[in-house]
mmCIF file of C-alpha atoms in Angstrom:
data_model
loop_
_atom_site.group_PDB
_atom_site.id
_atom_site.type_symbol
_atom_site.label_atom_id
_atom_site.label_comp_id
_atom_site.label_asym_id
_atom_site.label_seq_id
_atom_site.Cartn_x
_atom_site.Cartn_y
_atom_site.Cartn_z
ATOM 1 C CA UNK A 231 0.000 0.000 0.000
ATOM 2 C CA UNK A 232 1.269 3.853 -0.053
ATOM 3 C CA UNK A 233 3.458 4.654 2.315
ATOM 4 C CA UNK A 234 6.303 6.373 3.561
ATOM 5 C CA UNK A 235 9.300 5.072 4.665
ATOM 6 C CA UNK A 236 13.243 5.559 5.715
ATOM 7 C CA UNK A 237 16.348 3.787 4.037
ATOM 8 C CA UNK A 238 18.247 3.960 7.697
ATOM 9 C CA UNK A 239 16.353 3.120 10.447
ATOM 10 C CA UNK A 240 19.759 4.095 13.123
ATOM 11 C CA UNK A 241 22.074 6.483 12.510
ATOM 12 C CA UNK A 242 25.154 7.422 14.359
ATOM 13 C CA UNK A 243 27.549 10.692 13.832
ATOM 14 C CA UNK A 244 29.974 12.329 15.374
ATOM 15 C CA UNK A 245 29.472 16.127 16.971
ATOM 16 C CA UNK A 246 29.690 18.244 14.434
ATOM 17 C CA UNK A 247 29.422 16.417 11.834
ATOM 18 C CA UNK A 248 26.573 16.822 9.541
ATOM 19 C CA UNK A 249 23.505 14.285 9.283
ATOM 20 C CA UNK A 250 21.828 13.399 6.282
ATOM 21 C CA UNK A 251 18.251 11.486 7.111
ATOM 22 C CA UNK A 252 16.242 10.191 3.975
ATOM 23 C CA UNK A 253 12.541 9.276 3.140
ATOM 24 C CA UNK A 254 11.198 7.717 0.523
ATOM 25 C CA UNK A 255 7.230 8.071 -0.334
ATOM 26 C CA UNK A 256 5.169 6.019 -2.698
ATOM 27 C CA UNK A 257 2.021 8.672 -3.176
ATOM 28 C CA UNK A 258 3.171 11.091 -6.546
ATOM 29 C CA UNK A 259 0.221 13.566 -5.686
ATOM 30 C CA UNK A 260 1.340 14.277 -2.069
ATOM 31 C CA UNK A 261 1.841 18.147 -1.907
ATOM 32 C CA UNK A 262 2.668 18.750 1.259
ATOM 33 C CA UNK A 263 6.040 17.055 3.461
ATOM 34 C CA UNK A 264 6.827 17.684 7.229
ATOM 35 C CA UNK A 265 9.874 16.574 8.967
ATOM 36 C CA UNK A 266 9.297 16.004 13.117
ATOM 37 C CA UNK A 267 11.870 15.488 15.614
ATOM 38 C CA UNK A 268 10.518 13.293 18.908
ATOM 39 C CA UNK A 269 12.374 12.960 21.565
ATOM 40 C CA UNK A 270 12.074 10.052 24.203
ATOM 41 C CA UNK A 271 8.676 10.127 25.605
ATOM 42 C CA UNK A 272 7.646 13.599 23.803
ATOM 43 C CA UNK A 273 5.196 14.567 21.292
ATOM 44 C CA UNK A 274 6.760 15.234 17.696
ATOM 45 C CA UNK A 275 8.104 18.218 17.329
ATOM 46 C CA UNK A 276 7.490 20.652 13.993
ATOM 47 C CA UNK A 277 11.454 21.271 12.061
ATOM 48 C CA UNK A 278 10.706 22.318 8.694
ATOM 49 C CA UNK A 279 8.372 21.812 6.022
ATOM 50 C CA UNK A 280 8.088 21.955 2.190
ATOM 51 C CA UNK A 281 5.711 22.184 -0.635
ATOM 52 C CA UNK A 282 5.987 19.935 -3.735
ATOM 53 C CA UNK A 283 6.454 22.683 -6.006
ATOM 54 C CA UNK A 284 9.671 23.503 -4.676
ATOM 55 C CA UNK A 285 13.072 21.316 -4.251
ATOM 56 C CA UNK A 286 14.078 23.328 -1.281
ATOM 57 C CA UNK A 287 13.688 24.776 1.749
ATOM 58 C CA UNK A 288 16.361 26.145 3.828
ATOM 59 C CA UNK A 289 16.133 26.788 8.122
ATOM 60 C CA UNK A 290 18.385 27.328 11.082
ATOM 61 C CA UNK A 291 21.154 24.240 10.890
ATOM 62 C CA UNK A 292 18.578 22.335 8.549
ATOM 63 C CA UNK A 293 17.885 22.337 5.071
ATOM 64 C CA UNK A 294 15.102 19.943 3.317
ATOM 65 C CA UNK A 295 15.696 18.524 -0.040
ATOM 66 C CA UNK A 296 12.786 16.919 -2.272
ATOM 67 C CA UNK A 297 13.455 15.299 -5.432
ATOM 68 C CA UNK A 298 10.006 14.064 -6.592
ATOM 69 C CA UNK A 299 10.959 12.236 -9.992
ATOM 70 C CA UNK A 300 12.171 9.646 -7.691
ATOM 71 C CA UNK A 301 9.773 10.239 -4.869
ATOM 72 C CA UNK A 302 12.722 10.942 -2.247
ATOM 73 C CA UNK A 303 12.953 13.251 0.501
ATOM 74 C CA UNK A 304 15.900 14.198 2.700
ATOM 75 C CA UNK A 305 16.565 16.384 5.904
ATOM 76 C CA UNK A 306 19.696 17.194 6.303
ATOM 77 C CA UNK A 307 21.379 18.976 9.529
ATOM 78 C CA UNK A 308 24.800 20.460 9.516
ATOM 79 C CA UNK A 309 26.956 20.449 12.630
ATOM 80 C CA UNK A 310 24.744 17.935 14.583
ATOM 81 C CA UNK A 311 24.872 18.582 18.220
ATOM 82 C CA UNK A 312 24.141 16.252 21.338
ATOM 83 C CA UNK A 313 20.883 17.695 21.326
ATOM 84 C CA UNK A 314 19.812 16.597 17.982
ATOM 85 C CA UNK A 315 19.514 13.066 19.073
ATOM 86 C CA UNK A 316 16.347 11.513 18.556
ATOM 87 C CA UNK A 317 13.890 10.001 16.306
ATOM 88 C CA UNK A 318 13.335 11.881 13.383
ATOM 89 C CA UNK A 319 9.979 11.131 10.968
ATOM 90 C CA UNK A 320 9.386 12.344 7.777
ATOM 91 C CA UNK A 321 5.151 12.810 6.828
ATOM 92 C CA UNK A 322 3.450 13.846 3.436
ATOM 93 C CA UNK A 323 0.324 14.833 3.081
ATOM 94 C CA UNK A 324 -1.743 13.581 0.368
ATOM 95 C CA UNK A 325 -4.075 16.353 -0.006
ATOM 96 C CA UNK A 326 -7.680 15.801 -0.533
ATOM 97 C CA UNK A 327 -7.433 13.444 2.410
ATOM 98 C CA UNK A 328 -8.758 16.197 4.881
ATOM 99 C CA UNK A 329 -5.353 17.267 6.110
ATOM 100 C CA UNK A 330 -4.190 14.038 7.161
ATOM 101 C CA UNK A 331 -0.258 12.827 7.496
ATOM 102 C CA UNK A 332 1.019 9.721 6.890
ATOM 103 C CA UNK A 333 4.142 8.897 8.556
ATOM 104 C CA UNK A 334 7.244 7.142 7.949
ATOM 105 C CA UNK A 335 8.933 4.450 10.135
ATOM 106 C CA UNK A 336 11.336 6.758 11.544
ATOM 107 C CA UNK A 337 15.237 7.546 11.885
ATOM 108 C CA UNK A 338 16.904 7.298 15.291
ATOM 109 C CA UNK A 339 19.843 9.726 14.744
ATOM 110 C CA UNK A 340 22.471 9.060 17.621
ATOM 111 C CA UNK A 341 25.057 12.016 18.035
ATOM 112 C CA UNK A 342 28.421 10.679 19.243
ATOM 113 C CA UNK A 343 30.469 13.309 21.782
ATOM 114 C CA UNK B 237 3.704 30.190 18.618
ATOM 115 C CA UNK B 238 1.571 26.760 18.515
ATOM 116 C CA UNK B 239 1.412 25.102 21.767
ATOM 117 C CA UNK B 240 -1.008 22.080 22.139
ATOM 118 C CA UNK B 241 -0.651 20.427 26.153
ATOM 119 C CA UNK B 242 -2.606 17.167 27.068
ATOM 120 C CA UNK B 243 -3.575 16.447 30.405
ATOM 121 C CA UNK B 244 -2.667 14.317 32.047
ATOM 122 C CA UNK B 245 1.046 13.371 30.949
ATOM 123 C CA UNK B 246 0.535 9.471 32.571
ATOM 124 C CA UNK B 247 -2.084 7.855 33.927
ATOM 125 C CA UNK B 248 -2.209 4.041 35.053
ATOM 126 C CA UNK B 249 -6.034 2.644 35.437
ATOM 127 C CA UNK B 250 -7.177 -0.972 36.753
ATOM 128 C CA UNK B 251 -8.503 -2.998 33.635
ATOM 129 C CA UNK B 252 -12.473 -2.427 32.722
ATOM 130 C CA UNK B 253 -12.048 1.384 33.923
ATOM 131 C CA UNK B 254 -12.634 3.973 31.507
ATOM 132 C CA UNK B 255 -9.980 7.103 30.730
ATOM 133 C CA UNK B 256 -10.398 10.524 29.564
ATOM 134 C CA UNK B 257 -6.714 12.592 27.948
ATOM 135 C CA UNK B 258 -7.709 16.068 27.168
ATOM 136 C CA UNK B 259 -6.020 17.586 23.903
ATOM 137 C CA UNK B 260 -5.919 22.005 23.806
ATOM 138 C CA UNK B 261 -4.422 24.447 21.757
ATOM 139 C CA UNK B 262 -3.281 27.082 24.217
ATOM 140 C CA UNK B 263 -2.411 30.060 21.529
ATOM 141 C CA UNK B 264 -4.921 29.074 18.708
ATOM 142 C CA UNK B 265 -8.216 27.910 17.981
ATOM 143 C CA UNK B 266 -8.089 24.335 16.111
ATOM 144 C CA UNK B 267 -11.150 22.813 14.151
ATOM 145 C CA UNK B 268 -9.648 20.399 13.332
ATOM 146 C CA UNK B 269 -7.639 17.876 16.111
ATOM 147 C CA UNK B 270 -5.729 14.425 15.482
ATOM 148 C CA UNK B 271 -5.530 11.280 17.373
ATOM 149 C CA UNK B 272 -2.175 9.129 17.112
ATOM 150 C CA UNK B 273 -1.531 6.279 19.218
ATOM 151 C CA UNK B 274 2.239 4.930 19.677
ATOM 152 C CA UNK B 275 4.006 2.023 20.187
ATOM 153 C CA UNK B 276 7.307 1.976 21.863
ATOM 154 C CA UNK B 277 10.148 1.724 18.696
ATOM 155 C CA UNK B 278 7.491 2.268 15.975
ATOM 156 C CA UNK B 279 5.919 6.062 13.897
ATOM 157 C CA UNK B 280 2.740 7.749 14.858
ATOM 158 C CA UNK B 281 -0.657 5.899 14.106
ATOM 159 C CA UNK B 282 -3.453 7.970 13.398
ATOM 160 C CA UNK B 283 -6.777 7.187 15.420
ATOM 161 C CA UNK B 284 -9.181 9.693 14.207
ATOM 162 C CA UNK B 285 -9.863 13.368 12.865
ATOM 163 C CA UNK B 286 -12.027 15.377 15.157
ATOM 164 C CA UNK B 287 -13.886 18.285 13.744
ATOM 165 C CA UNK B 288 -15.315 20.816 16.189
ATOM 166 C CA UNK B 289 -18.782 20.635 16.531
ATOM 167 C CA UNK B 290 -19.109 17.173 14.340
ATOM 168 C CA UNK B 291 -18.804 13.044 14.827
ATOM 169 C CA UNK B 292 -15.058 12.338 14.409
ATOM 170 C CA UNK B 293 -13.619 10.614 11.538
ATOM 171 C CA UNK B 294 -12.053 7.101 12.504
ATOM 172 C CA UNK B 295 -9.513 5.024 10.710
ATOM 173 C CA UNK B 296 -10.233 2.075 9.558
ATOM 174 C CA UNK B 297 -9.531 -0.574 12.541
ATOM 175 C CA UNK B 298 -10.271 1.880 15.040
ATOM 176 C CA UNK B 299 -13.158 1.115 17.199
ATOM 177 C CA UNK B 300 -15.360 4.480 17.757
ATOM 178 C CA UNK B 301 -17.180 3.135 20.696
ATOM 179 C CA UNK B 302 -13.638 1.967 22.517
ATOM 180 C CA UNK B 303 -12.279 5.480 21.787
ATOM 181 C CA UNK B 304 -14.804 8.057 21.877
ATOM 182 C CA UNK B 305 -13.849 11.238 20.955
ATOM 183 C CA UNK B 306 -15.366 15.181 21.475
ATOM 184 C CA UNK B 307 -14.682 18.470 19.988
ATOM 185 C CA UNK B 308 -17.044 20.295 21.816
ATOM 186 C CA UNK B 309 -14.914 23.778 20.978
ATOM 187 C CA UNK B 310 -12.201 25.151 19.188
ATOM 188 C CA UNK B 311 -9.494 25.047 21.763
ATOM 189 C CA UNK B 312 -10.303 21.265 23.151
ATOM 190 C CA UNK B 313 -10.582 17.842 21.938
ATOM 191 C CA UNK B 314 -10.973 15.064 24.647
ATOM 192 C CA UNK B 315 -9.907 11.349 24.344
ATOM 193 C CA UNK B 316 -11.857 8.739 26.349
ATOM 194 C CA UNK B 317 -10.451 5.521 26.120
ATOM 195 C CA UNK B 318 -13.480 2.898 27.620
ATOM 196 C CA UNK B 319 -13.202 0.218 29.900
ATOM 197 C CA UNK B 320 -9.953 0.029 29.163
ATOM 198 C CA UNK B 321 -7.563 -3.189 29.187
ATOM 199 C CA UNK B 322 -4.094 -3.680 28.950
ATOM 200 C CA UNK B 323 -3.494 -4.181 25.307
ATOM 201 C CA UNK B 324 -4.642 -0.472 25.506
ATOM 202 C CA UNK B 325 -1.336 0.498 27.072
ATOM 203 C CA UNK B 326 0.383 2.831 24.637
ATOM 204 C CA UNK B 327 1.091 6.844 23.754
ATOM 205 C CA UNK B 328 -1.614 8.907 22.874
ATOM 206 C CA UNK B 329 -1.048 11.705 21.407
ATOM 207 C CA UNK B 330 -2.640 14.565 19.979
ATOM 208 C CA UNK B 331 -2.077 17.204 17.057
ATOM 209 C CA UNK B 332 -3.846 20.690 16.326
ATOM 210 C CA UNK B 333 -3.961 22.458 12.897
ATOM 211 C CA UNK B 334 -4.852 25.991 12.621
ATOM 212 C CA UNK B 335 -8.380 27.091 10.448
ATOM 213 C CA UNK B 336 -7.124 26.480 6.761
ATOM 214 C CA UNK B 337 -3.705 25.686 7.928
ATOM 215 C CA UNK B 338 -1.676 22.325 7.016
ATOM 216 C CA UNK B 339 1.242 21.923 9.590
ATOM 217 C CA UNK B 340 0.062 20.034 12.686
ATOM 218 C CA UNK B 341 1.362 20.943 15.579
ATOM 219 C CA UNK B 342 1.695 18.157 18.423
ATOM 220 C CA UNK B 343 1.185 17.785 22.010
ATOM 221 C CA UNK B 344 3.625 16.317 24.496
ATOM 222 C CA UNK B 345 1.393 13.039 24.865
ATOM 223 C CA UNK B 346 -0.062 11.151 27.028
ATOM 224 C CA UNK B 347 1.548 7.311 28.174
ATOM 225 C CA UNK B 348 -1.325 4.941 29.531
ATOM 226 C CA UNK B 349 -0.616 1.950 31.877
ATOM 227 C CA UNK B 350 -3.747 -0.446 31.751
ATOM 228 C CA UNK B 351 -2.920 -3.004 34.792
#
């Protein structure tokens, strides 16, 4: 069925480093993709989002990449800190679907001192 | 801001008792709330889409009599999870989304212990 999923379920760098976390979604007429950090035993928290008629979107420490001929999304965070550990999910919204998100499996990023 | 709190944080119930989690926006009014449950080690599983002032919308699996839910205004969406057993145990957690907005904004959840 549609979905939306991770290549890397774990991944560990070292401080200061930068992390690169992909997605992967199945659903061509999603418009709409959210990346959420959750940390243990938190809600999900909002990063940074992007439309699908753009390829990307630029915040603080964190830039969002889509590339929708091959349906891939990617979050990537330059000089990853101790507090950047965590799970981090990617969600698209399908429109027409009254707002809802569908998730992906998750990333557990681990940031090595 | 976007701040959504639930109340309470934790709760742990005996088995056959019933549970209520409330879900508010504190800084904006919300017609429309979310309802994800969560396993430990797995993503966000949505529930059900409550509308203020309507039935909610439930996903498929969900049982709308186990898990009733009410929007009665724009600020607060409650949770009651009925006579409620242990296979119940899990994180609940709620989202808001702003009048003709599409960013949901989450709250800190709630983890339920059914003994």
């Amino acid at each position: 069925g549609e979905s939306v999923g991770l290549h890397l379920p774990t991944l560990s760098v070292q401080e200061g480093d930068n992390s690169i976390i992909n997605c992967a979604y199945s659903n061509s007429a999603s418009d709409y993709f959210i990346w959420y950090k959750q940390e243990s035993g938190k809600g999900p928290q909002f990063i940074i989002d992007i439309r699908s008629n753009m390829d990307k979107r630029q915040g603080q420490r964190v830039t969002v990449l889509l590339n929708k001929t091959v349906k891939h999304l990617s979050l990537q965070i330059a000089a990853t800190q101790p507090g950047d550990s965590a799970v981090y999910f990617c969600a698209e919204n399908k429109g027409n679907q009254g707002g809802k998100l569908i998730f992906g499996q998750g990333t557990e990023l681990s940031v090595k001192p | 801001g976007a701040v959504v709190s639930q109340h309470p944080s934790w709760v742990i119930c005996k088995s056959g008792t019933s549970v209520k989690i409330e879900c508010r926006s504190l800084d904006f009014q919300a017609t429309t709330m979310f309802w994800y449950r969560q396993f430990p080690k797995q993503s966000l599983m949505l529930m059900a889409t409550s509308n203020e002032g309507s039935k909610a919308t439930y996903e498929q699996g969900v049982e709308k009599d186990k898990f009733l839910i009410n929007h009665a205004s724009l600020t607060l969406s409650t949770l009651t999870v009925t006579s409620a057993h242990p296979e119940d145990s899990s994180f609940y957690i709620c989202s808001a989304r702003r009048p003709n907005g599409e960013t949901q904004y989450f709250g800190p959840g709630t983890r339920l212990l059914v003994l």
